[in-house]
Tab-separated table of C-alpha atoms in Angstrom:
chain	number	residue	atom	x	y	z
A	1	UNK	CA	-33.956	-16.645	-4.122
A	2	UNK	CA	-33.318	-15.675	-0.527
A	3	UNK	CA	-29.681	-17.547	-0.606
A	4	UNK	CA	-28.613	-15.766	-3.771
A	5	UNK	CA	-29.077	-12.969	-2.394
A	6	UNK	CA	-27.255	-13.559	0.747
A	7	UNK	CA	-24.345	-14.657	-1.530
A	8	UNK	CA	-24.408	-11.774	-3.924
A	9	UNK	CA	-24.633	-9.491	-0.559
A	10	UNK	CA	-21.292	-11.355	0.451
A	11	UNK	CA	-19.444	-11.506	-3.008
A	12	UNK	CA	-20.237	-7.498	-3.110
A	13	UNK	CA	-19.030	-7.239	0.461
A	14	UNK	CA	-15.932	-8.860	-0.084
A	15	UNK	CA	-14.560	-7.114	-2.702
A	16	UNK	CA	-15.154	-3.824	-1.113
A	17	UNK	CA	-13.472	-4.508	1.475
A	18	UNK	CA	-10.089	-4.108	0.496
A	19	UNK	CA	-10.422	-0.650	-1.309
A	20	UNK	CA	-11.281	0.904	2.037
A	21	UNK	CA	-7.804	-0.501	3.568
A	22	UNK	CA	-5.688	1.695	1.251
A	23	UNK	CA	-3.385	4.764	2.720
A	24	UNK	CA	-0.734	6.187	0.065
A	25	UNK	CA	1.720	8.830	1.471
A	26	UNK	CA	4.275	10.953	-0.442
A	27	UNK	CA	8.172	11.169	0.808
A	28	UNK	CA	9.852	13.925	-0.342
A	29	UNK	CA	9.562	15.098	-3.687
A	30	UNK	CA	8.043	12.034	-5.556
A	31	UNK	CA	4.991	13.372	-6.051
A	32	UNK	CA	6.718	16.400	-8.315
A	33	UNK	CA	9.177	14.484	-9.938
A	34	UNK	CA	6.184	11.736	-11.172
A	35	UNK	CA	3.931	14.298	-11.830
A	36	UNK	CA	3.382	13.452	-15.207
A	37	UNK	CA	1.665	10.310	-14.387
A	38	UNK	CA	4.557	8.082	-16.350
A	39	UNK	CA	6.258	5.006	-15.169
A	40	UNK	CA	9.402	6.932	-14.177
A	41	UNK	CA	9.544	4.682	-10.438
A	42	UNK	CA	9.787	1.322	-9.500
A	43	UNK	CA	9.055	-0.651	-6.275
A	44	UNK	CA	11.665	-0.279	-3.748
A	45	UNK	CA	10.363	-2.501	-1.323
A	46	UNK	CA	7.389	-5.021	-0.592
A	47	UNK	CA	6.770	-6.693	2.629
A	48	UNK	CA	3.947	-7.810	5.195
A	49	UNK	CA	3.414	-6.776	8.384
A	50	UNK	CA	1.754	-8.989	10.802
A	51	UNK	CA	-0.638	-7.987	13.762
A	52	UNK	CA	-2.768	-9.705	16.864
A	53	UNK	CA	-5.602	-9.862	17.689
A	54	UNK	CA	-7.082	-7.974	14.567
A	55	UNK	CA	-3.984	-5.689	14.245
A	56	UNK	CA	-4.038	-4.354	18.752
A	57	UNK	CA	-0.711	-5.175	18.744
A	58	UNK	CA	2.138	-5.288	16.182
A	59	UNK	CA	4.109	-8.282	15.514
A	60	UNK	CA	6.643	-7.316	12.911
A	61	UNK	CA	8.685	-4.219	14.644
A	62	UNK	CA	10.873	-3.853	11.703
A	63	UNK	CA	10.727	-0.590	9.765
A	64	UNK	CA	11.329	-0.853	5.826
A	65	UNK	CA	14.296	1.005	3.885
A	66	UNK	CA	13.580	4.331	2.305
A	67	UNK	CA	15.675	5.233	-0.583
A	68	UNK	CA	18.557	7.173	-0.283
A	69	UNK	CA	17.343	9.931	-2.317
A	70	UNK	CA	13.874	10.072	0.179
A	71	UNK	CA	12.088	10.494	-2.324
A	72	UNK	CA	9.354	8.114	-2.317
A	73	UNK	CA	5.574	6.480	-2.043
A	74	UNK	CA	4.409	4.464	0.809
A	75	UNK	CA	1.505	2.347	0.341
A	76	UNK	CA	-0.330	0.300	2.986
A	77	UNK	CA	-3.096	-1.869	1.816
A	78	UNK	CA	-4.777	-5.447	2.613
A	79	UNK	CA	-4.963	-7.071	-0.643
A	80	UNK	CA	-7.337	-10.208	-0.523
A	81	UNK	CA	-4.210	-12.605	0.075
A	82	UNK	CA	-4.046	-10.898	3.218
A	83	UNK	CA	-8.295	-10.688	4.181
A	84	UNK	CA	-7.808	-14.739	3.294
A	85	UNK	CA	-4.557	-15.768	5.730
A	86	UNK	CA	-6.845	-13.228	8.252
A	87	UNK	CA	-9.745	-15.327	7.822
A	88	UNK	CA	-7.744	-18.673	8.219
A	89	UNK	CA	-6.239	-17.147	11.219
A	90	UNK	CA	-9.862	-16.595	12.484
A	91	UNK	CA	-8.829	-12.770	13.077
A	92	UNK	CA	-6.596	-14.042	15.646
A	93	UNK	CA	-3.561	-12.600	13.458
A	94	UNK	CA	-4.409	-10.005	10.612
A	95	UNK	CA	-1.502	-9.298	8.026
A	96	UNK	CA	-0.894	-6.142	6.006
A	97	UNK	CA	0.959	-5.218	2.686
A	98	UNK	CA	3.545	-2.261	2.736
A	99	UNK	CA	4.763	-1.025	-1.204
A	100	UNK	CA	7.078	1.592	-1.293
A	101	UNK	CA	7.395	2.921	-4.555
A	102	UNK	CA	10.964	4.855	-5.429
A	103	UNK	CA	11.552	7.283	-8.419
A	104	UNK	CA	13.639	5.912	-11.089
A	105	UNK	CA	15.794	8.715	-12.321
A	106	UNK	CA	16.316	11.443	-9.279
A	107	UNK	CA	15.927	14.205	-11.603
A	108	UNK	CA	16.514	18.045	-10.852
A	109	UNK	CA	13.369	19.092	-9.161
A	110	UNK	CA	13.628	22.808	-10.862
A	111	UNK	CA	12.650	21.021	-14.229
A	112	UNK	CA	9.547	20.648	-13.190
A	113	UNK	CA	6.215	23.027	-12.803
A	114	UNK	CA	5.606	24.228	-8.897
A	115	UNK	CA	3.187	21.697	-7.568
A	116	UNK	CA	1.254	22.736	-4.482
A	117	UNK	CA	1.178	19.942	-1.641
């Protein structure tokens, strides 16, 4: 009894991990122009960043593209590919997932209702 515990403990653990390794940030007017919650963006870019010693120091100094209009959505998360490569790695490198979502059609902003940031 005492080990399924332990292992339910662990499973739960695991999983919550990842939603508390989630920032989102808004570029621009993205927020406005998807306001309506429909699938009027794409993703602009995807990469990993890498990190050692548990993410001290940065490994990857490249900075990702933002669109040309700049308006956008970053997203930094670790999704459980990167917890497992981390847990290969012992901890000795940690590796992190950047998104940035772009909006599809730059639309005029005035077309839509005054949102407050």
């Amino acid at each position: 009894m005492k080990k399924v515990l332990i292992l339910t403990a662990l499973a739960l653990s695991a999983f919550a991990l990842p939603s508390c390794m989630k920032t989102q940030t808004y570029v621009g007017d993205y927020q406005k122009l998807t306001y309506n919650g429909s699938e009027n963006y794409y993703e602009f870019y995807r990469g990993r960043r890498t990190y050692l010693f548990g993410g001290m120091i940065p490994l990857s100094k490249g900075e990702p593209n933002i669109p040309p209009s700049g308006n956008c959505e970053i997203i930094t998360k670790m999704t459980f590919v990167d917890y497992l490569l981390s847990g290969l790695c012992d901890g000795l490198f940690s590796f992190q997932t950047i998104q940035i979502n772009a909006v599809r059609h730059a639309q005029n902003p005035n077309d839509y209702p005054n949102t407050n940031r």
